[in-house]
Tab-separated table of C-alpha atoms in Angstrom:
chain	number	residue	atom	x	y	z
A	1	UNK	CA	80.571	4.429	83.319
A	2	UNK	CA	79.586	3.120	79.906
A	3	UNK	CA	82.278	2.436	77.298
A	4	UNK	CA	82.852	5.328	75.237
A	5	UNK	CA	83.816	5.674	71.512
A	6	UNK	CA	86.872	7.375	71.530
A	7	UNK	CA	89.690	6.987	74.502
A	8	UNK	CA	92.238	9.885	74.527
A	9	UNK	CA	94.846	8.202	76.936
A	10	UNK	CA	97.007	10.830	78.068
A	11	UNK	CA	99.887	11.868	81.163
A	12	UNK	CA	97.678	14.177	82.194
A	13	UNK	CA	94.521	14.366	82.929
A	14	UNK	CA	92.622	17.283	81.170
A	15	UNK	CA	91.199	19.026	84.308
A	16	UNK	CA	93.400	20.613	87.327
A	17	UNK	CA	92.424	19.968	91.262
A	18	UNK	CA	91.670	23.373	92.507
A	19	UNK	CA	91.169	23.238	96.769
A	20	UNK	CA	88.970	26.594	97.634
A	21	UNK	CA	89.628	28.817	100.681
A	22	UNK	CA	87.321	26.153	102.794
A	23	UNK	CA	89.460	22.978	101.912
A	24	UNK	CA	86.571	22.337	99.001
A	25	UNK	CA	87.839	20.936	95.852
A	26	UNK	CA	86.957	21.846	92.332
A	27	UNK	CA	88.123	20.769	89.194
A	28	UNK	CA	89.595	22.997	86.475
A	29	UNK	CA	89.445	22.534	82.470
A	30	UNK	CA	93.968	23.050	81.745
A	31	UNK	CA	94.761	25.518	79.536
A	32	UNK	CA	96.685	23.527	77.127
A	33	UNK	CA	95.753	23.712	73.836
A	34	UNK	CA	95.136	19.434	73.265
A	35	UNK	CA	92.409	19.727	76.009
A	36	UNK	CA	91.171	22.752	73.586
A	37	UNK	CA	91.215	20.526	70.352
A	38	UNK	CA	89.900	17.378	71.987
A	39	UNK	CA	87.757	18.759	73.905
A	40	UNK	CA	84.060	19.930	72.159
A	41	UNK	CA	84.872	16.498	70.079
A	42	UNK	CA	85.079	14.248	72.714
A	43	UNK	CA	81.431	16.000	74.211
A	44	UNK	CA	79.910	15.353	71.060
A	45	UNK	CA	81.030	11.297	70.452
A	46	UNK	CA	80.366	11.123	74.061
A	47	UNK	CA	84.552	10.781	74.937
A	48	UNK	CA	86.592	9.762	77.670
A	49	UNK	CA	89.655	10.902	78.985
A	50	UNK	CA	92.644	8.357	80.887
A	51	UNK	CA	94.928	9.795	82.969
A	52	UNK	CA	96.704	11.200	85.363
A	53	UNK	CA	95.379	13.546	88.622
A	54	UNK	CA	99.056	14.483	88.900
A	55	UNK	CA	99.405	14.014	92.444
A	56	UNK	CA	101.102	10.837	93.817
A	57	UNK	CA	99.054	8.086	96.022
A	58	UNK	CA	96.327	9.729	94.993
A	59	UNK	CA	93.109	7.852	94.331
A	60	UNK	CA	90.054	8.346	92.491
A	61	UNK	CA	87.238	7.267	91.236
A	62	UNK	CA	85.536	7.602	87.491
A	63	UNK	CA	84.315	11.019	86.903
A	64	UNK	CA	82.151	12.946	84.276
A	65	UNK	CA	82.959	17.001	84.224
A	66	UNK	CA	82.077	19.236	80.973
A	67	UNK	CA	80.322	16.290	78.942
A	68	UNK	CA	83.543	14.415	79.392
A	69	UNK	CA	84.742	10.868	80.747
A	70	UNK	CA	87.924	11.378	83.233
A	71	UNK	CA	89.207	8.386	84.601
A	72	UNK	CA	92.258	8.903	86.311
A	73	UNK	CA	95.449	6.550	86.487
A	74	UNK	CA	97.205	6.430	89.975
A	75	UNK	CA	100.536	6.258	90.303
A	76	UNK	CA	102.458	5.945	93.493
A	77	UNK	CA	105.491	8.254	94.650
A	78	UNK	CA	107.794	5.973	93.257
A	79	UNK	CA	106.101	5.624	90.499
A	80	UNK	CA	106.491	9.248	89.611
A	81	UNK	CA	110.487	9.599	90.181
A	82	UNK	CA	111.163	6.508	88.862
A	83	UNK	CA	108.764	6.309	85.439
A	84	UNK	CA	107.719	10.314	85.220
A	85	UNK	CA	110.831	12.217	86.814
A	86	UNK	CA	113.107	9.300	85.909
A	87	UNK	CA	113.091	7.446	83.096
A	88	UNK	CA	110.502	10.262	81.525
A	89	UNK	CA	112.609	12.938	81.663
A	90	UNK	CA	115.590	11.865	82.735
A	91	UNK	CA	115.903	9.189	80.310
A	92	UNK	CA	113.525	9.464	76.952
A	93	UNK	CA	113.689	13.903	76.769
A	94	UNK	CA	117.587	14.280	76.078
A	95	UNK	CA	118.085	11.919	74.215
A	96	UNK	CA	115.589	12.099	71.833
A	97	UNK	CA	116.360	15.941	72.455
A	98	UNK	CA	119.628	15.225	70.426
A	99	UNK	CA	121.090	13.864	74.256
A	100	UNK	CA	121.677	17.742	74.600
A	101	UNK	CA	122.636	16.635	78.034
A	102	UNK	CA	123.040	13.076	78.848
A	103	UNK	CA	120.772	11.181	79.434
A	104	UNK	CA	120.700	8.089	82.208
A	105	UNK	CA	120.065	3.961	81.652
A	106	UNK	CA	118.562	3.041	84.899
A	107	UNK	CA	116.877	-0.737	84.395
A	108	UNK	CA	114.747	-0.365	87.472
A	109	UNK	CA	113.200	2.877	86.139
A	110	UNK	CA	112.440	0.652	82.955
A	111	UNK	CA	111.060	-1.402	84.690
A	112	UNK	CA	108.529	1.335	85.982
A	113	UNK	CA	107.745	2.450	82.544
A	114	UNK	CA	106.899	-0.291	81.523
A	115	UNK	CA	104.222	-0.879	84.526
A	116	UNK	CA	103.027	2.277	84.403
A	117	UNK	CA	102.327	1.918	80.524
A	118	UNK	CA	101.057	-1.677	81.571
A	119	UNK	CA	98.118	0.352	83.638
A	120	UNK	CA	97.502	3.147	81.401
A	121	UNK	CA	97.177	0.792	78.694
A	122	UNK	CA	94.396	-1.903	80.891
A	123	UNK	CA	92.350	1.661	82.025
A	124	UNK	CA	91.984	2.097	77.969
A	125	UNK	CA	91.140	-0.626	76.865
A	126	UNK	CA	88.379	-0.851	79.268
A	127	UNK	CA	87.177	2.442	78.937
A	128	UNK	CA	86.855	1.954	74.346
A	129	UNK	CA	83.425	0.991	73.374
A	130	UNK	CA	83.463	-2.102	70.474
A	131	UNK	CA	84.936	-1.135	67.086
A	132	UNK	CA	86.165	2.187	69.042
A	133	UNK	CA	89.332	4.538	68.754
A	134	UNK	CA	92.158	4.826	71.144
A	135	UNK	CA	94.258	8.525	70.646
A	136	UNK	CA	98.240	7.586	72.190
A	137	UNK	CA	99.505	11.214	73.864
A	138	UNK	CA	103.392	11.420	73.982
A	139	UNK	CA	106.937	10.151	74.555
A	140	UNK	CA	105.492	9.070	78.256
A	141	UNK	CA	103.393	6.182	76.929
A	142	UNK	CA	104.663	5.199	74.206
A	143	UNK	CA	104.531	1.461	74.643
A	144	UNK	CA	101.141	1.524	75.221
A	145	UNK	CA	99.616	1.249	71.876
A	146	UNK	CA	101.070	-2.004	70.925
A	147	UNK	CA	99.969	-2.844	74.761
A	148	UNK	CA	96.417	-1.719	74.015
A	149	UNK	CA	96.315	-3.208	70.670
A	150	UNK	CA	97.609	-6.861	72.320
A	151	UNK	CA	93.827	-6.151	75.459
A	152	UNK	CA	92.499	-5.096	72.439
A	153	UNK	CA	92.488	-6.016	68.929
A	154	UNK	CA	89.228	-4.531	67.682
A	155	UNK	CA	89.672	-1.212	68.183
A	156	UNK	CA	91.850	1.366	65.854
A	157	UNK	CA	94.759	3.275	67.290
A	158	UNK	CA	96.337	6.395	66.558
A	159	UNK	CA	99.478	7.736	68.655
A	160	UNK	CA	101.427	11.240	68.696
A	161	UNK	CA	104.738	11.956	69.210
A	162	UNK	CA	104.509	16.018	71.072
A	163	UNK	CA	108.453	15.608	70.733
A	164	UNK	CA	111.368	14.515	68.584
A	165	UNK	CA	112.787	11.594	67.925
A	166	UNK	CA	116.243	11.210	67.187
A	167	UNK	CA	117.845	10.270	64.428
A	168	UNK	CA	119.110	6.676	64.326
A	169	UNK	CA	123.358	7.702	65.711
A	170	UNK	CA	120.951	8.594	69.071
A	171	UNK	CA	118.213	6.593	69.482
A	172	UNK	CA	120.581	3.153	69.030
A	173	UNK	CA	121.795	3.999	73.075
A	174	UNK	CA	118.551	3.401	74.088
A	175	UNK	CA	119.149	0.110	75.721
A	176	UNK	CA	115.396	-0.496	75.257
A	177	UNK	CA	114.783	0.732	72.001
A	178	UNK	CA	113.522	-2.216	70.268
A	179	UNK	CA	110.786	-2.316	72.872
A	180	UNK	CA	110.199	1.484	72.465
A	181	UNK	CA	109.801	0.454	68.476
A	182	UNK	CA	106.999	-2.454	68.404
A	183	UNK	CA	105.002	0.064	70.684
A	184	UNK	CA	104.382	2.503	68.898
A	185	UNK	CA	103.551	0.633	65.904
A	186	UNK	CA	100.937	-0.915	67.750
A	187	UNK	CA	99.215	2.545	66.673
A	188	UNK	CA	97.569	2.869	63.031
A	189	UNK	CA	98.835	6.032	62.638
A	190	UNK	CA	101.729	7.281	64.077
A	191	UNK	CA	102.034	11.272	64.048
A	192	UNK	CA	105.220	13.415	64.328
A	193	UNK	CA	105.662	17.025	64.627
A	194	UNK	CA	108.851	17.381	61.655
A	195	UNK	CA	108.837	15.290	57.823
A	196	UNK	CA	112.861	15.065	59.428
A	197	UNK	CA	111.009	13.279	62.290
A	198	UNK	CA	108.867	10.493	61.289
A	199	UNK	CA	112.187	9.943	59.134
A	200	UNK	CA	113.830	9.140	61.452
A	201	UNK	CA	111.821	6.443	62.783
A	202	UNK	CA	110.930	4.558	59.428
A	203	UNK	CA	114.751	4.423	59.594
A	204	UNK	CA	115.042	3.293	63.037
A	205	UNK	CA	112.139	0.863	61.510
A	206	UNK	CA	114.048	-0.813	58.470
A	207	UNK	CA	116.901	-0.527	60.519
A	208	UNK	CA	116.136	-2.371	64.184
A	209	UNK	CA	112.967	-4.663	63.561
A	210	UNK	CA	113.832	-4.804	59.898
A	211	UNK	CA	110.529	-4.176	58.676
A	212	UNK	CA	109.519	-3.526	55.184
A	213	UNK	CA	108.708	0.319	55.347
A	214	UNK	CA	107.175	1.716	51.637
A	215	UNK	CA	107.055	5.868	52.050
A	216	UNK	CA	104.804	6.339	55.317
A	217	UNK	CA	103.891	2.953	55.386
A	218	UNK	CA	105.405	-0.001	57.477
A	219	UNK	CA	103.972	-4.039	56.809
A	220	UNK	CA	104.024	-4.748	60.974
A	221	UNK	CA	103.516	-8.247	61.611
A	222	UNK	CA	99.795	-9.047	62.952
A	223	UNK	CA	101.000	-12.449	64.419
A	224	UNK	CA	100.987	-16.099	63.934
A	225	UNK	CA	99.803	-16.787	61.429
A	226	UNK	CA	97.996	-13.502	60.615
A	227	UNK	CA	100.080	-12.356	57.850
A	228	UNK	CA	100.703	-7.670	58.290
A	229	UNK	CA	99.068	-4.932	58.834
A	230	UNK	CA	100.168	-1.163	57.352
A	231	UNK	CA	101.092	1.499	59.772
A	232	UNK	CA	100.749	4.635	58.517
A	233	UNK	CA	104.111	6.866	60.199
A	234	UNK	CA	104.001	10.394	59.415
A	235	UNK	CA	103.731	14.059	60.300
A	236	UNK	CA	101.185	16.523	60.846
A	237	UNK	CA	102.921	19.720	62.484
A	238	UNK	CA	99.999	21.111	66.068
A	239	UNK	CA	98.823	24.641	66.136
A	240	UNK	CA	97.245	26.675	69.000
A	241	UNK	CA	93.687	27.606	69.252
A	242	UNK	CA	93.625	31.000	67.885
A	243	UNK	CA	90.192	32.138	69.001
A	244	UNK	CA	90.975	32.550	72.501
A	245	UNK	CA	94.481	34.196	71.263
A	246	UNK	CA	93.064	37.201	68.974
A	247	UNK	CA	89.814	37.247	71.777
A	248	UNK	CA	92.324	38.769	74.176
A	249	UNK	CA	94.548	40.787	71.773
A	250	UNK	CA	91.444	42.433	70.930
A	251	UNK	CA	90.583	43.030	74.602
A	252	UNK	CA	91.427	46.505	75.829
A	253	UNK	CA	92.450	45.582	79.185
A	254	UNK	CA	94.575	43.301	77.658
A	255	UNK	CA	95.668	46.174	75.238
A	256	UNK	CA	95.600	48.242	78.016
A	257	UNK	CA	98.199	46.103	79.999
A	258	UNK	CA	100.675	46.224	76.966
A	259	UNK	CA	100.563	49.581	77.798
A	260	UNK	CA	101.699	49.447	81.046
A	261	UNK	CA	104.294	47.245	80.554
A	262	UNK	CA	106.570	49.228	78.746
A	263	UNK	CA	105.427	52.268	81.013
A	264	UNK	CA	106.993	50.081	83.830
A	265	UNK	CA	110.148	48.600	81.703
A	266	UNK	CA	111.147	52.743	81.106
A	267	UNK	CA	109.630	52.903	77.854
A	268	UNK	CA	112.603	51.294	76.092
A	269	UNK	CA	112.490	51.788	72.052
A	270	UNK	CA	112.484	48.247	71.612
A	271	UNK	CA	111.032	45.293	73.968
A	272	UNK	CA	112.480	41.944	73.094
A	273	UNK	CA	110.944	38.787	74.648
A	274	UNK	CA	111.487	35.099	75.913
A	275	UNK	CA	109.655	32.639	76.411
A	276	UNK	CA	109.993	29.102	77.656
A	277	UNK	CA	110.058	26.725	80.176
A	278	UNK	CA	113.447	26.515	82.478
A	279	UNK	CA	114.504	23.510	80.050
A	280	UNK	CA	117.673	23.173	78.530
A	281	UNK	CA	116.802	22.509	75.189
A	282	UNK	CA	114.604	26.474	74.809
A	283	UNK	CA	118.460	27.270	74.462
A	284	UNK	CA	117.960	30.792	77.297
A	285	UNK	CA	121.462	30.965	78.057
A	286	UNK	CA	122.731	30.874	74.457
A	287	UNK	CA	119.682	34.157	74.004
A	288	UNK	CA	121.383	35.828	76.845
A	289	UNK	CA	124.777	35.161	76.145
A	290	UNK	CA	124.411	37.204	72.817
A	291	UNK	CA	122.809	40.166	74.332
A	292	UNK	CA	124.928	40.513	76.635
A	293	UNK	CA	127.644	40.696	74.261
A	294	UNK	CA	125.483	43.380	71.851
A	295	UNK	CA	125.119	45.563	74.834
A	296	UNK	CA	128.700	45.165	75.690
A	297	UNK	CA	130.027	45.507	72.713
A	298	UNK	CA	127.699	48.924	72.194
A	299	UNK	CA	125.792	48.125	69.871
A	300	UNK	CA	122.134	48.058	71.823
A	301	UNK	CA	122.118	50.287	74.731
A	302	UNK	CA	120.181	49.362	78.524
A	303	UNK	CA	118.598	52.015	77.819
A	304	UNK	CA	116.467	51.350	74.500
A	305	UNK	CA	116.528	47.558	74.646
A	306	UNK	CA	115.003	45.382	77.714
A	307	UNK	CA	115.037	41.522	77.198
A	308	UNK	CA	111.789	40.216	79.362
A	309	UNK	CA	112.248	35.838	79.845
A	310	UNK	CA	109.442	34.930	81.153
A	311	UNK	CA	111.277	31.198	82.797
A	312	UNK	CA	108.215	29.413	83.899
A	313	UNK	CA	109.555	26.749	86.882
A	314	UNK	CA	109.790	23.253	85.240
A	315	UNK	CA	111.584	19.803	86.830
A	316	UNK	CA	113.029	21.386	90.536
A	317	UNK	CA	113.759	17.809	92.608
A	318	UNK	CA	115.415	17.354	87.929
A	319	UNK	CA	120.095	18.467	89.538
A	320	UNK	CA	119.746	19.543	85.649
A	321	UNK	CA	117.278	21.899	85.637
A	322	UNK	CA	118.518	23.303	89.170
A	323	UNK	CA	121.836	23.677	87.603
A	324	UNK	CA	120.769	25.353	84.844
A	325	UNK	CA	118.156	27.509	87.272
A	326	UNK	CA	121.627	28.488	88.463
A	327	UNK	CA	123.279	29.374	85.207
A	328	UNK	CA	121.068	31.752	84.318
A	329	UNK	CA	120.333	33.853	87.503
A	330	UNK	CA	124.251	33.738	87.743
A	331	UNK	CA	123.896	35.272	83.911
A	332	UNK	CA	121.186	37.570	84.259
A	333	UNK	CA	122.684	39.218	87.500
A	334	UNK	CA	126.111	40.148	85.257
A	335	UNK	CA	124.642	40.740	82.876
A	336	UNK	CA	122.521	43.617	84.969
A	337	UNK	CA	124.915	44.952	87.167
A	338	UNK	CA	126.943	45.965	84.945
A	339	UNK	CA	124.835	46.807	82.753
A	340	UNK	CA	121.721	48.666	84.151
A	341	UNK	CA	120.886	52.023	84.613
A	342	UNK	CA	118.879	53.944	87.823
A	343	UNK	CA	116.216	53.988	85.479
A	344	UNK	CA	116.465	50.931	82.783
A	345	UNK	CA	117.571	47.495	82.702
A	346	UNK	CA	119.244	45.217	80.433
A	347	UNK	CA	117.121	41.994	81.212
A	348	UNK	CA	113.373	41.328	83.891
A	349	UNK	CA	113.222	38.057	84.292
A	350	UNK	CA	110.615	36.268	85.374
A	351	UNK	CA	110.296	32.603	87.284
A	352	UNK	CA	106.840	32.121	87.122
A	353	UNK	CA	104.544	31.147	85.632
A	354	UNK	CA	101.697	33.557	83.907
A	355	UNK	CA	97.755	33.577	82.872
A	356	UNK	CA	97.142	33.794	79.475
A	357	UNK	CA	95.627	37.615	79.993
A	358	UNK	CA	99.490	38.420	81.350
A	359	UNK	CA	100.796	36.146	77.696
A	360	UNK	CA	99.094	38.381	75.666
A	361	UNK	CA	99.603	42.107	77.189
A	362	UNK	CA	103.435	40.843	77.065
A	363	UNK	CA	103.229	39.644	73.149
A	364	UNK	CA	101.287	42.762	71.997
A	365	UNK	CA	104.277	44.725	74.760
A	366	UNK	CA	106.884	43.127	72.466
A	367	UNK	CA	108.341	44.360	69.559
A	368	UNK	CA	110.827	40.813	68.851
A	369	UNK	CA	109.705	37.314	70.056
A	370	UNK	CA	112.653	35.181	70.670
A	371	UNK	CA	112.381	31.452	70.409
A	372	UNK	CA	115.525	29.981	70.358
A	373	UNK	CA	115.608	26.655	71.093
A	374	UNK	CA	118.081	23.794	70.415
A	375	UNK	CA	115.784	21.503	69.825
A	376	UNK	CA	111.498	21.466	70.408
A	377	UNK	CA	109.043	19.357	68.141
A	378	UNK	CA	107.336	22.795	67.559
A	379	UNK	CA	107.107	25.475	69.811
A	380	UNK	CA	103.523	27.572	70.633
A	381	UNK	CA	105.162	30.108	72.275
A	382	UNK	CA	106.070	31.357	68.187
A	383	UNK	CA	102.323	30.490	67.199
A	384	UNK	CA	100.836	32.645	69.801
A	385	UNK	CA	102.922	35.364	68.756
A	386	UNK	CA	101.884	35.341	65.837
A	387	UNK	CA	98.049	35.351	66.488
A	388	UNK	CA	98.190	37.778	68.925
A	389	UNK	CA	99.730	40.475	66.133
A	390	UNK	CA	96.688	42.105	64.601
A	391	UNK	CA	98.846	44.759	64.105
A	392	UNK	CA	100.927	43.039	61.129
A	393	UNK	CA	103.767	43.717	63.629
A	394	UNK	CA	107.384	42.851	65.712
A	395	UNK	CA	109.425	40.601	63.962
A	396	UNK	CA	108.831	36.454	65.689
A	397	UNK	CA	113.449	35.740	65.632
A	398	UNK	CA	113.052	31.394	65.816
A	399	UNK	CA	115.189	28.406	65.985
A	400	UNK	CA	115.648	25.961	62.580
A	401	UNK	CA	115.372	23.804	64.830
A	402	UNK	CA	111.909	23.574	66.259
A	403	UNK	CA	108.706	22.398	64.546
A	404	UNK	CA	107.391	26.235	63.863
A	405	UNK	CA	110.566	26.620	61.729
A	406	UNK	CA	108.890	23.947	59.073
A	407	UNK	CA	105.957	26.427	58.555
A	408	UNK	CA	106.900	30.023	59.937
A	409	UNK	CA	109.206	30.502	56.847
A	410	UNK	CA	108.292	34.380	57.121
A	411	UNK	CA	110.486	34.179	61.174
A	412	UNK	CA	113.866	35.562	61.018
A	413	UNK	CA	116.062	32.420	61.244
A	414	UNK	CA	119.058	31.576	63.068
A	415	UNK	CA	120.942	28.657	64.685
A	416	UNK	CA	121.451	29.798	67.870
A	417	UNK	CA	124.365	27.716	67.947
A	418	UNK	CA	126.105	30.643	66.372
A	419	UNK	CA	126.208	33.555	68.671
A	420	UNK	CA	127.301	35.893	66.214
A	421	UNK	CA	125.033	34.832	63.485
A	422	UNK	CA	122.796	35.680	66.502
A	423	UNK	CA	124.215	38.077	67.678
A	424	UNK	CA	123.548	39.880	64.313
A	425	UNK	CA	120.113	38.014	63.764
A	426	UNK	CA	118.505	40.144	67.164
A	427	UNK	CA	119.595	43.271	65.886
A	428	UNK	CA	118.150	41.896	61.980
A	429	UNK	CA	114.540	42.528	64.746
A	430	UNK	CA	115.607	45.131	66.213
A	431	UNK	CA	116.447	47.361	63.112
A	432	UNK	CA	114.164	45.907	60.747
A	433	UNK	CA	111.785	48.430	59.046
A	434	UNK	CA	107.621	48.536	59.663
A	435	UNK	CA	107.213	48.003	56.564
A	436	UNK	CA	109.544	44.621	55.940
A	437	UNK	CA	107.416	43.742	59.428
A	438	UNK	CA	103.962	43.770	58.439
A	439	UNK	CA	105.319	42.331	54.834
A	440	UNK	CA	106.252	38.768	56.637
A	441	UNK	CA	103.816	39.021	59.855
A	442	UNK	CA	101.159	38.653	57.559
A	443	UNK	CA	102.115	35.715	55.710
A	444	UNK	CA	103.401	34.367	59.212
A	445	UNK	CA	99.558	35.271	60.602
A	446	UNK	CA	97.522	33.736	57.434
A	447	UNK	CA	100.104	30.403	58.228
A	448	UNK	CA	98.868	30.483	61.902
A	449	UNK	CA	94.922	31.254	61.588
A	450	UNK	CA	94.349	29.027	57.887
A	451	UNK	CA	96.614	25.644	60.982
A	452	UNK	CA	94.951	25.519	64.395
A	453	UNK	CA	95.051	23.187	66.032
A	454	UNK	CA	91.272	22.289	65.181
A	455	UNK	CA	92.728	21.486	61.536
A	456	UNK	CA	95.905	19.139	63.470
A	457	UNK	CA	93.085	17.394	65.231
A	458	UNK	CA	90.734	17.182	61.651
A	459	UNK	CA	93.908	15.951	59.661
A	460	UNK	CA	94.684	13.133	62.300
A	461	UNK	CA	91.678	11.510	62.737
A	462	UNK	CA	91.395	11.856	59.007
A	463	UNK	CA	93.630	9.295	58.296
A	464	UNK	CA	92.720	7.746	61.289
A	465	UNK	CA	89.279	7.322	59.850
A	466	UNK	CA	90.868	6.185	56.736
A	467	UNK	CA	92.863	3.050	57.640
A	468	UNK	CA	90.047	1.966	59.590
A	469	UNK	CA	88.556	1.745	56.139
A	470	UNK	CA	90.367	-0.132	55.085
């Protein structure tokens, strides 16, 4: 496989293995926004993508799919348990989400994280052409930028952090805090979702490593007797590929499915919708608690309002997620048991994932979208909902602790920890007049449509080009 001018490094490949009815195997492009943003560009510039194929103990040779060279990185079952489920998702994830759940610190997990990051870095270094570009993605691979720089000092390196970065008082808990900072500073451009995240990172660099920081620029020691180089750390808020959502929202079959959903719920006056991975950062418990209290107090009636909660399965082998599912399902059962009638259900709880067509139908059916995350790097569901509201109706209730809150200022903002405030926000959304809905939604849609995922990738790559040209 020839060396590529542009190499993306991510935990997962942009394709999923699909096994047919006769046992035949094919590869299908993943539906994620990152894939949609980068795929056309990578085909044009001869790109390669380094990532794990999603199955343990599977060795695959590099292959080509849709014009992109794919370079699989193999992980053993033990590495999946220690690097991915352990350090990435039971150490970094809770720590970087404000310690909503307690992070676990285990030296063997860290050792596995270093080993796997080195394997990704070596694959990227071998794949990239001279003077090429490597773009590393997310918290599973924070050491890769420095490792690639050590192997290939000729290339330009970018890193984008898709989740929050914590305040220094929390970040300082990490036993390997300095190693992670140095790993990230191997990149020429380090991108974050929010300006606040970039500030937290720069504060940690200044306090932990004592490097000179001026605005978004960090003077990074370049090596023995080589002076310093400049790394840029700032916000590049990610977005969605709006085109498929606009197309689906206009399709007659999808609109008919939205009407069918309303009918199946008993045609309530208002449908509230929550769409999340089943994760303790998403504030699902807070949302359900507030809604249940509104029903108990008589401010909402089960005949008039239904909450549809889609909670797609997530990290089901991690204890914190097992307990979370039990808590949420118990709360849903109690509320439904107390309030349901023969014709109406308070909460329709769906613990499964759905294809994009069904999600757009749900967005069209919903009068109110509830995004009540306790901490979220961005939250693209909020942007998906806004993109589909081609009639300029509907209300977005949005946690101020999401990256999306920085951009979607016409949403009904809420502190999800404040249950009384959350209840009032839900009532504001339910009772909002159509004229006010239209005014807010038009503004929200302009923001989302003007700042789509292509604008995001273009702005990041422009910053990389500027660094390369220095």
